């Protein structure tokens, strides 16, 4: 791989895809064990992981925290409708959602709403205050609809690697 090559131009081979499947499940898996699983040396695994990190294929290494283990008891999926879809309005909403730590995921979508958000908060009082500041007090937001999660059935952050 050459300098300046980005994730869109780095071709992933079968070894890379196998490595990605493993590190998405457990990014602390020793490279020796990854190598054994994909039939490569630990050094080759290390080089491939470093190359995928440099290319942006592996965007970051994070810890997935169980919300039940910390006081984040309310998860809400929120549909947000903007007053219009003009670029400045969309950009303003994107900046707001990016700057809000409680917004765990944000998708700009089609199909009758502008954005779909996944929001976590400590309790309903905090959620109510957040929705007021995020949506009700913003003149560029036409409406929003909250869907409060009753149960977390699946929350896999892995990307399916063919």
mmCIF file of C-alpha atoms in Angstrom:
data_model
loop_
_atom_site.group_PDB
_atom_site.id
_atom_site.type_symbol
_atom_site.label_atom_id
_atom_site.label_comp_id
_atom_site.label_asym_id
_atom_site.label_seq_id
_atom_site.Cartn_x
_atom_site.Cartn_y
_atom_site.Cartn_z
ATOM 1 C CA UNK A 1 0.000 0.000 0.000
ATOM 2 C CA UNK A 2 1.321 3.452 -0.857
ATOM 3 C CA UNK A 3 1.075 6.635 1.190
ATOM 4 C CA UNK A 4 -2.079 8.601 0.517
ATOM 5 C CA UNK A 5 -4.091 5.497 -0.292
ATOM 6 C CA UNK A 6 -7.470 5.628 1.403
ATOM 7 C CA UNK A 7 -10.033 3.081 2.534
ATOM 8 C CA UNK A 8 -11.945 3.305 -0.732
ATOM 9 C CA UNK A 9 -8.931 2.273 -2.781
ATOM 10 C CA UNK A 10 -7.513 -0.449 -0.512
ATOM 11 C CA UNK A 11 -8.648 -3.827 -1.789
ATOM 12 C CA UNK A 12 -9.370 -6.290 0.990
ATOM 13 C CA UNK A 13 -8.342 -9.862 0.340
ATOM 14 C CA UNK A 14 -9.682 -12.974 2.056
ATOM 15 C CA UNK A 15 -7.076 -12.704 4.858
ATOM 16 C CA UNK A 16 -8.032 -9.082 5.582
ATOM 17 C CA UNK A 17 -11.731 -9.963 5.672
ATOM 18 C CA UNK A 18 -11.090 -12.895 8.013
ATOM 19 C CA UNK A 19 -8.991 -10.684 10.302
ATOM 20 C CA UNK A 20 -11.722 -8.022 10.333
ATOM 21 C CA UNK A 21 -14.364 -10.571 11.324
ATOM 22 C CA UNK A 22 -12.218 -11.639 14.282
ATOM 23 C CA UNK A 23 -11.182 -8.196 15.545
ATOM 24 C CA UNK A 24 -14.764 -6.922 15.340
ATOM 25 C CA UNK A 25 -15.752 -9.664 17.763
ATOM 26 C CA UNK A 26 -12.753 -9.060 20.073
ATOM 27 C CA UNK A 27 -10.133 -6.443 19.223
ATOM 28 C CA UNK A 28 -7.980 -7.637 22.138
ATOM 29 C CA UNK A 29 -7.549 -11.067 20.600
ATOM 30 C CA UNK A 30 -3.801 -11.745 20.497
ATOM 31 C CA UNK A 31 -2.336 -11.490 17.006
ATOM 32 C CA UNK A 32 -0.870 -14.969 17.428
ATOM 33 C CA UNK A 33 -4.391 -16.387 17.876
ATOM 34 C CA UNK A 34 -5.697 -14.367 14.940
ATOM 35 C CA UNK A 35 -2.827 -15.722 12.856
ATOM 36 C CA UNK A 36 -3.638 -19.282 13.867
ATOM 37 C CA UNK A 37 -7.279 -18.753 12.925
ATOM 38 C CA UNK A 38 -6.520 -17.286 9.484
ATOM 39 C CA UNK A 39 -3.323 -19.247 8.738
ATOM 40 C CA UNK A 40 -0.888 -16.315 8.862
ATOM 41 C CA UNK A 41 2.034 -15.440 11.118
ATOM 42 C CA UNK A 42 1.494 -12.977 13.961
ATOM 43 C CA UNK A 43 3.830 -10.541 12.161
ATOM 44 C CA UNK A 44 1.734 -10.749 8.976
ATOM 45 C CA UNK A 45 -1.431 -10.137 11.004
ATOM 46 C CA UNK A 46 0.200 -7.138 12.688
ATOM 47 C CA UNK A 47 1.221 -5.653 9.293
ATOM 48 C CA UNK A 48 -2.251 -6.182 7.854
ATOM 49 C CA UNK A 49 -4.007 -4.624 10.864
ATOM 50 C CA UNK A 50 -1.619 -1.642 10.778
ATOM 51 C CA UNK A 51 -2.250 -1.209 7.035
ATOM 52 C CA UNK A 52 -6.027 -1.359 7.531
ATOM 53 C CA UNK A 53 -5.783 1.203 10.346
ATOM 54 C CA UNK A 54 -3.623 3.508 8.212
ATOM 55 C CA UNK A 55 -6.053 3.183 5.301
ATOM 56 C CA UNK A 56 -9.047 3.960 7.518
ATOM 57 C CA UNK A 57 -10.635 0.541 7.045
ATOM 58 C CA UNK A 58 -10.337 0.097 10.806
ATOM 59 C CA UNK A 59 -11.608 3.481 11.918
ATOM 60 C CA UNK A 60 -10.894 3.069 15.640
ATOM 61 C CA UNK A 61 -10.646 0.602 18.487
ATOM 62 C CA UNK A 62 -13.297 1.083 21.160
ATOM 63 C CA UNK A 63 -14.786 -0.597 24.193
ATOM 64 C CA UNK A 64 -18.478 -1.456 23.943
ATOM 65 C CA UNK A 65 -20.088 -0.580 27.266
ATOM 66 C CA UNK A 66 -23.196 -2.377 28.461
ATOM 67 C CA UNK A 67 -25.727 0.393 29.167
ATOM 68 C CA UNK A 68 -27.187 -1.719 31.989
ATOM 69 C CA UNK A 69 -23.818 -1.535 33.760
ATOM 70 C CA UNK A 70 -23.875 2.273 33.817
ATOM 71 C CA UNK A 71 -26.823 4.525 34.575
ATOM 72 C CA UNK A 72 -28.121 4.804 30.987
ATOM 73 C CA UNK A 73 -31.550 3.285 31.381
ATOM 74 C CA UNK A 74 -33.469 5.046 28.592
ATOM 75 C CA UNK A 75 -32.771 4.233 24.954
ATOM 76 C CA UNK A 76 -34.875 6.049 22.405
ATOM 77 C CA UNK A 77 -35.033 5.870 18.637
ATOM 78 C CA UNK A 78 -36.073 9.296 17.404
ATOM 79 C CA UNK A 79 -37.383 10.293 13.999
ATOM 80 C CA UNK A 80 -36.643 13.938 13.247
ATOM 81 C CA UNK A 81 -38.275 15.956 10.465
ATOM 82 C CA UNK A 82 -36.542 19.172 9.431
ATOM 83 C CA UNK A 83 -38.442 22.209 8.149
ATOM 84 C CA UNK A 84 -36.702 21.675 4.796
ATOM 85 C CA UNK A 85 -33.920 19.623 3.259
ATOM 86 C CA UNK A 86 -31.784 22.568 2.161
ATOM 87 C CA UNK A 87 -28.065 21.962 2.642
ATOM 88 C CA UNK A 88 -27.609 24.642 5.364
ATOM 89 C CA UNK A 89 -30.536 23.238 7.378
ATOM 90 C CA UNK A 90 -29.239 19.677 7.110
ATOM 91 C CA UNK A 91 -25.716 20.799 8.047
ATOM 92 C CA UNK A 92 -27.041 22.695 11.081
ATOM 93 C CA UNK A 93 -28.865 19.586 12.300
ATOM 94 C CA UNK A 94 -25.830 17.384 11.684
ATOM 95 C CA UNK A 95 -23.616 19.719 13.730
ATOM 96 C CA UNK A 96 -26.140 19.716 16.584
ATOM 97 C CA UNK A 97 -26.445 15.921 16.647
ATOM 98 C CA UNK A 98 -22.687 15.383 16.347
ATOM 99 C CA UNK A 99 -22.076 17.698 19.304
ATOM 100 C CA UNK A 100 -24.585 15.913 21.558
ATOM 101 C CA UNK A 101 -22.992 13.010 23.473
ATOM 102 C CA UNK A 102 -26.357 11.390 24.231
ATOM 103 C CA UNK A 103 -26.887 10.912 20.492
ATOM 104 C CA UNK A 104 -25.179 7.552 20.039
ATOM 105 C CA UNK A 105 -26.073 7.090 16.387
ATOM 106 C CA UNK A 106 -27.357 9.496 13.751
ATOM 107 C CA UNK A 107 -28.543 8.676 10.243
ATOM 108 C CA UNK A 108 -29.628 11.118 7.547
ATOM 109 C CA UNK A 109 -32.376 9.138 5.799
ATOM 110 C CA UNK A 110 -35.065 9.115 3.141
ATOM 111 C CA UNK A 111 -38.653 7.984 3.496
ATOM 112 C CA UNK A 112 -40.617 10.750 5.162
ATOM 113 C CA UNK A 113 -38.241 11.815 7.928
ATOM 114 C CA UNK A 114 -34.921 13.617 7.787
ATOM 115 C CA UNK A 115 -32.918 11.887 10.531
ATOM 116 C CA UNK A 116 -33.138 8.810 12.703
ATOM 117 C CA UNK A 117 -31.247 9.033 15.996
ATOM 118 C CA UNK A 118 -30.446 6.589 18.759
ATOM 119 C CA UNK A 119 -30.295 8.438 22.057
ATOM 120 C CA UNK A 120 -29.380 7.175 25.530
ATOM 121 C CA UNK A 121 -30.047 8.991 28.792
ATOM 122 C CA UNK A 122 -30.076 8.226 32.494
ATOM 123 C CA UNK A 123 -33.824 8.588 33.038
ATOM 124 C CA UNK A 124 -37.023 10.103 31.625
ATOM 125 C CA UNK A 125 -36.402 13.457 33.279
ATOM 126 C CA UNK A 126 -33.044 13.736 31.497
ATOM 127 C CA UNK A 127 -34.616 12.525 28.247
ATOM 128 C CA UNK A 128 -37.380 15.110 28.493
ATOM 129 C CA UNK A 129 -34.863 17.917 29.064
ATOM 130 C CA UNK A 130 -32.735 16.687 26.172
ATOM 131 C CA UNK A 131 -35.644 16.538 23.726
ATOM 132 C CA UNK A 132 -36.641 20.063 24.701
ATOM 133 C CA UNK A 133 -33.157 21.429 24.016
ATOM 134 C CA UNK A 134 -32.494 19.295 20.920
ATOM 135 C CA UNK A 135 -35.845 19.502 19.175
ATOM 136 C CA UNK A 136 -38.552 21.687 20.723
ATOM 137 C CA UNK A 137 -36.372 24.791 21.009
ATOM 138 C CA UNK A 138 -34.891 24.559 17.495
ATOM 139 C CA UNK A 139 -36.707 26.446 14.745
ATOM 140 C CA UNK A 140 -35.202 24.287 11.979
ATOM 141 C CA UNK A 141 -36.851 21.131 13.366
ATOM 142 C CA UNK A 142 -40.443 20.696 12.221
ATOM 143 C CA UNK A 143 -41.267 17.655 14.359
ATOM 144 C CA UNK A 144 -39.877 14.605 16.111
ATOM 145 C CA UNK A 145 -41.218 11.275 17.279
ATOM 146 C CA UNK A 146 -39.696 9.205 20.077
ATOM 147 C CA UNK A 147 -39.804 5.429 20.228
ATOM 148 C CA UNK A 148 -38.688 4.296 23.687
ATOM 149 C CA UNK A 149 -36.968 0.909 23.672
ATOM 150 C CA UNK A 150 -38.537 -1.651 26.004
ATOM 151 C CA UNK A 151 -35.818 -4.258 25.542
ATOM 152 C CA UNK A 152 -32.407 -4.378 23.879
ATOM 153 C CA UNK A 153 -32.751 -7.477 21.724
ATOM 154 C CA UNK A 154 -29.651 -6.924 19.575
ATOM 155 C CA UNK A 155 -27.097 -4.139 19.485
ATOM 156 C CA UNK A 156 -24.275 -5.484 17.336
ATOM 157 C CA UNK A 157 -21.910 -2.843 16.038
ATOM 158 C CA UNK A 158 -20.071 -5.212 13.713
ATOM 159 C CA UNK A 159 -20.086 -4.714 9.965
ATOM 160 C CA UNK A 160 -20.861 -7.857 7.991
ATOM 161 C CA UNK A 161 -17.674 -8.765 6.123
ATOM 162 C CA UNK A 162 -18.402 -10.929 3.065
#
